[in-house]
Short mmCIF file of C-alpha atoms in Angstrom, two decimals:
data_model
loop_
_atom_site.label_atom_id
_atom_site.label_comp_id
_atom_site.label_asym_id
_atom_site.label_seq_id
_atom_site.Cartn_x
_atom_site.Cartn_y
_atom_site.Cartn_z
CA MET A 1 199.38 10.80 46.98
CA ASN A 2 197.93 13.40 47.33
CA GLU A 3 194.82 14.47 49.86
CA LEU A 4 192.19 15.37 46.66
CA GLN A 5 193.25 12.12 45.12
CA MET A 6 193.50 9.99 48.62
CA LEU A 7 189.61 11.01 49.16
CA GLU A 8 188.58 11.07 45.38
CA GLN A 9 189.93 7.17 46.28
CA TYR A 10 188.24 6.98 49.33
CA LEU A 11 184.98 8.03 48.01
CA ALA A 12 185.49 5.47 44.93
CA HIS A 13 186.50 2.98 47.43
CA GLN A 14 188.85 2.31 46.04
CA LEU A 15 191.76 2.50 49.04
CA GLU A 16 194.02 -0.60 50.45
CA PRO A 17 191.82 -1.59 54.04
CA GLN A 18 194.63 0.49 55.99
CA ASP A 19 194.69 3.36 53.94
CA ASN A 20 191.08 3.24 54.41
CA LEU A 21 190.93 3.12 57.83
CA LEU A 22 193.55 5.45 58.37
CA ILE A 23 191.10 8.01 56.75
CA GLU A 24 188.81 6.95 58.32
CA ALA A 25 190.16 8.03 61.75
CA LYS A 26 191.14 10.71 60.43
CA LEU A 27 187.91 12.11 59.56
CA LEU A 28 186.52 11.38 63.37
CA VAL A 29 189.00 14.04 64.51
CA ASP A 30 189.40 16.38 62.17
CA LYS A 31 187.32 18.21 61.27
CA ARG A 32 188.63 20.78 58.04
CA LEU A 33 189.43 16.92 56.81
CA GLN A 34 185.60 16.30 56.99
CA ASP A 35 185.23 20.29 55.33
CA LYS A 36 187.19 18.88 52.50
CA LEU A 37 185.25 15.59 52.00
CA TYR A 38 182.41 17.73 51.78
CA TRP A 39 182.93 19.81 48.92
CA GLN A 40 184.99 17.05 47.33
CA ARG A 41 181.97 15.27 46.91
CA ARG A 42 179.60 18.26 46.34
CA SER A 43 182.38 18.79 43.08
CA TYR A 44 181.86 15.67 41.47
CA GLN A 45 177.82 15.85 41.96
CA LEU A 46 178.47 19.23 40.04
CA VAL A 47 180.44 18.30 37.35
CA LYS A 48 177.69 15.41 36.95
CA THR A 49 175.04 17.99 36.29
CA TYR A 50 177.19 19.63 33.91
CA GLY A 51 177.86 16.27 32.33
CA ARG A 52 173.86 16.43 32.20
CA GLU A 53 173.50 19.39 30.97
CA GLN A 54 175.59 19.17 28.03
CA LEU A 55 174.84 16.02 26.72
CA ARG A 56 170.81 17.65 27.23
CA GLN A 57 172.04 20.34 24.83
CA GLN A 58 173.66 18.42 22.50
CA LEU A 59 170.45 16.10 22.42
CA ASN A 60 168.28 19.11 21.38
CA ARG A 61 170.53 19.96 18.91
CA VAL A 62 169.98 17.54 17.51
CA GLU A 63 166.65 16.91 17.90
CA GLU A 64 166.24 19.88 16.41
CA GLU A 65 168.03 18.95 12.90
CA LEU A 66 166.22 15.88 13.32
CA PHE A 67 162.75 18.22 13.12
CA THR A 68 163.59 20.63 10.87
CA GLU A 69 166.13 20.20 7.92
CA PRO A 70 164.02 18.74 4.81
CA ALA A 71 166.20 16.11 4.55
CA HIS A 72 164.31 14.40 7.13
CA LYS A 73 161.05 14.90 6.45
CA ARG A 74 159.47 12.10 5.72
CA PHE A 75 160.66 10.81 8.80
CA VAL A 76 158.87 13.47 10.28
CA HIS A 77 156.28 13.09 8.63
CA LYS A 78 155.92 9.72 9.65
CA ILE A 79 156.52 10.02 12.66
CA LYS A 80 154.25 12.64 13.24
CA GLN A 81 151.40 10.18 11.92
CA TYR A 82 151.84 8.23 15.18
CA PHE A 83 149.93 11.42 17.49
CA ARG A 84 146.67 12.08 15.01
CA MET B 1 167.30 -13.19 18.78
CA ILE B 2 167.78 -11.07 15.70
CA MET B 3 171.28 -9.83 15.16
CA GLU B 4 171.32 -5.91 14.48
CA SER B 5 174.17 -3.64 13.89
CA LEU B 6 174.87 -1.42 16.61
CA VAL B 7 175.23 2.15 16.23
CA ILE B 8 178.46 2.05 18.72
CA VAL B 9 180.76 3.88 19.43
CA LYS B 10 184.19 2.72 18.68
CA GLY B 11 187.51 3.20 21.34
CA ASP B 12 187.81 6.27 23.37
CA THR B 13 186.40 9.06 22.40
CA GLU B 14 183.05 11.85 22.65
CA VAL B 15 179.10 10.52 21.43
CA THR B 16 179.08 12.53 18.17
CA ASP B 17 175.78 14.34 16.95
CA THR B 18 175.42 11.50 14.09
CA VAL B 19 175.79 8.90 16.42
CA PHE B 20 172.66 10.54 18.66
CA LEU B 21 171.08 11.91 14.85
CA GLN B 22 171.35 7.48 13.44
CA LEU B 23 169.88 6.86 17.52
CA TYR B 24 166.82 9.28 16.77
CA LYS B 25 166.15 7.53 13.28
CA LYS B 26 166.55 3.42 14.03
CA VAL B 27 164.26 3.90 17.40
CA LEU B 28 161.96 7.11 17.76
CA PRO B 29 159.85 5.49 15.51
CA ILE B 30 159.03 2.93 17.86
CA VAL B 31 158.70 5.02 20.54
CA ALA B 32 156.50 7.34 19.21
CA ARG B 33 154.36 4.91 17.95
CA TYR B 34 154.05 3.45 21.56
CA ILE B 35 153.31 6.41 23.27
CA GLY B 36 151.05 7.55 21.05
CA ARG B 37 149.49 4.63 21.13
CA ARG B 38 148.64 5.48 24.72
CA GLY B 39 147.18 8.70 24.19
CA GLY B 40 150.68 10.43 24.50
CA THR B 41 152.10 13.40 22.73
CA LEU B 42 154.82 14.34 20.17
CA ASP B 43 156.33 16.17 22.78
CA GLU B 44 156.12 14.02 25.56
CA ALA B 45 157.25 11.34 22.82
CA LYS B 46 160.07 13.56 22.61
CA ASP B 47 161.03 14.60 26.22
CA ILE B 48 160.78 9.95 27.04
CA PHE B 49 163.37 9.59 24.22
CA GLN B 50 165.62 12.16 25.46
CA ASP B 51 165.77 10.88 28.68
CA ALA B 52 166.52 7.23 27.28
CA LEU B 53 169.11 8.28 25.18
CA LEU B 54 170.51 9.99 28.60
CA LEU B 55 170.18 7.00 30.18
CA TYR B 56 171.92 5.04 27.05
CA TYR B 57 174.66 6.78 27.07
CA GLU B 58 175.38 6.96 31.44
CA ARG B 59 174.89 2.91 31.24
CA VAL B 60 175.94 1.46 27.86
CA LEU B 61 178.20 4.46 25.58
CA ARG B 62 179.97 6.11 27.84
CA GLU B 63 180.94 2.25 29.89
CA LYS B 64 181.91 0.27 26.95
CA VAL B 65 179.79 -2.81 28.18
CA VAL B 66 178.32 -4.73 25.98
CA ILE B 67 174.84 -5.69 25.73
CA GLN B 68 173.01 -8.95 25.23
CA GLN B 69 169.69 -7.07 23.75
CA SER B 70 169.68 -5.23 20.70
CA GLU B 71 170.25 -1.95 20.97
CA LYS B 72 166.35 -0.81 19.61
CA ALA B 73 165.10 -3.37 22.01
CA TYR B 74 167.31 -1.79 24.98
CA ILE B 75 166.50 1.96 24.20
CA PHE B 76 162.86 1.09 23.39
CA GLY B 77 162.62 -1.00 26.54
CA ILE B 78 163.84 1.84 29.39
CA ALA B 79 161.28 4.97 27.63
CA ARG B 80 158.26 2.50 27.58
CA HIS B 81 159.88 2.11 31.58
CA LEU B 82 159.72 5.53 31.71
CA TRP B 83 156.24 6.15 29.98
CA ILE B 84 155.18 3.57 32.36
CA GLN B 85 156.87 5.98 35.98
CA ARG B 86 155.42 8.87 34.21
CA SER B 87 151.58 7.57 33.88
CA LYS B 88 151.83 6.37 37.13
CA GLN B 89 152.85 9.49 38.83
CA ARG B 90 149.70 11.11 36.34
CA ALA B 91 147.35 9.27 37.56
CA ALA B 92 148.10 9.48 41.66
CA THR B 93 148.56 13.89 41.48
CA GLU B 94 146.05 14.28 38.70
CA PRO B 95 143.27 15.83 40.84
CA LEU B 96 145.89 17.98 42.61
CA THR B 97 147.91 19.61 39.14
CA GLU B 98 150.06 18.84 35.81
CA GLN B 99 152.65 19.92 36.72
CA VAL B 100 154.94 16.85 36.05
CA ASP B 101 158.59 18.68 37.22
CA GLN B 102 159.58 18.12 40.09
CA PRO B 103 161.64 21.60 41.43
CA THR B 104 164.11 20.55 44.07
CA SER B 105 163.11 21.79 47.02
CA SER B 106 166.22 21.40 48.95
CA ALA B 107 168.49 24.24 49.29
CA GLU B 108 171.62 22.14 48.10
CA GLY B 109 170.14 21.78 45.41
CA ILE B 110 169.05 24.71 44.05
CA ALA B 111 172.05 26.11 45.38
CA ASP B 112 174.12 23.42 42.95
CA GLN B 113 171.55 25.58 39.70
CA TYR B 114 173.17 28.77 40.80
CA LEU B 115 176.82 27.35 41.37
CA MET B 116 176.57 25.85 37.91
CA GLN B 117 176.09 29.23 36.54
CA LEU B 118 178.41 30.96 37.95
CA LEU B 119 180.94 27.98 37.46
CA THR B 120 180.69 27.97 33.59
CA GLN B 121 181.49 31.48 33.43
CA ALA B 122 184.51 31.54 35.95
CA GLY B 123 185.84 28.58 34.82
CA GLU B 124 184.88 26.78 31.70
CA ARG B 125 187.74 24.89 30.89
CA CYS B 126 187.93 23.07 34.01
CA MET B 127 184.95 21.96 33.91
CA HIS B 128 184.62 20.82 30.47
CA LEU B 129 188.66 18.95 31.92
CA LEU B 130 186.47 17.20 34.97
CA LYS B 131 183.36 16.59 32.37
CA THR B 132 185.47 14.38 29.77
CA PHE B 133 187.25 12.28 33.06
CA TYR B 134 183.91 11.96 34.98
CA TYR B 135 181.21 12.00 33.25
CA GLU B 136 182.12 10.65 29.49
CA LYS B 137 184.73 9.56 31.57
CA LEU B 138 187.17 9.25 28.49
CA THR B 139 190.78 7.70 29.72
CA MET B 140 193.85 10.10 30.71
CA SER B 141 195.58 9.24 28.11
CA THR B 142 192.58 10.42 25.57
CA LEU B 143 191.68 13.27 27.56
CA ALA B 144 195.77 14.22 27.70
CA LYS B 145 195.94 14.15 23.50
CA GLN B 146 192.10 16.30 23.62
CA PHE B 147 193.80 19.11 25.88
CA GLY B 148 197.06 19.07 24.68
CA PHE B 149 198.89 18.15 27.95
CA SER B 150 202.85 16.13 26.73
CA SER B 151 201.50 13.52 28.90
CA GLU B 152 199.06 10.82 30.96
CA ARG B 153 200.83 12.38 34.17
CA SER B 154 200.37 16.58 33.18
CA ALA B 155 196.89 15.45 32.60
CA THR B 156 196.11 13.84 36.03
CA VAL B 157 198.01 16.78 37.33
CA GLN B 158 195.64 18.81 35.90
CA LYS B 159 193.06 17.35 36.67
CA PHE B 160 193.39 17.27 39.98
CA LYS B 161 194.16 21.04 40.03
CA CYS B 162 190.94 21.97 38.23
CA LEU B 163 188.83 20.05 40.89
CA GLU B 164 190.90 21.88 44.02
CA LYS B 165 189.34 25.00 42.02
CA VAL B 166 185.88 24.29 41.75
CA ARG B 167 185.89 22.55 45.44
CA ASP B 168 187.27 25.82 46.49
CA PHE B 169 185.26 28.22 44.33
CA ILE B 170 181.83 26.37 45.27
CA LYS B 171 183.01 26.60 48.98
CA THR B 172 183.29 29.98 49.04
CA LYS B 173 180.38 30.63 46.64
CA ALA B 174 178.15 27.75 48.34
CA LEU B 175 178.78 29.30 51.82
CA ARG B 176 177.53 32.66 50.71
CA TYR B 177 174.66 31.44 48.82
CA GLU B 178 173.27 29.46 51.39
CA ASP B 179 173.47 31.38 54.69
CA PHE B 180 171.56 34.08 52.19
CA ILE B 181 168.47 31.91 50.92
CA GLU B 182 168.39 29.91 54.66
#
């Protein structure tokens, strides 16, 4: 198992207790490993933000289609009536 | 309880526009009616509904969990909750400002926006691959097929290569950026 994989499982709490202990011991003394863990965690955050942004783009696209396509005219009319 | 058919996503696949369109048609009316009756605008209803769909996606669709309520009731429940939260927030801050969006103030948050821009330019394919695995949570075998890898094993290897690339990329860029703005 490489280091990235190990840290991934560590962050996901998927390591066996003894491996977990080993990583924690290493992290205490190894500045370089702490650094790697920090940036790996931020990478996951970014991927999540990226995923959400893509999903929002998709939802915007769908919403746009719904509110502009003639096929959905009656539906939109009904929705707009709730805001009078 | 009335059993309703679910606009469900079968198997391990991306959620398509059609699925979301069906959800809009099925659930937006009750959400819009609820918000309209409470003095909200159409734009607010659209906003709330979009947030509710996002949460529904993250909690249910991609997790492939089975919910006890109907899909309609579930999404409406989230939307109602979001609406109440928003109303409370507004009541508390109204004398000050109308602003609803709270910009992230931490250096990390701002840097993330900047990094994302760079990443989408520099490593679109890697970001897409990582997103498919970590955000959409599709399995390795589906991912391998979708991205044209010969096996799950080589998809896994590629996934970690991408992760490493992103990690090293953001480290160099973010350090420069955060030094600059602080």
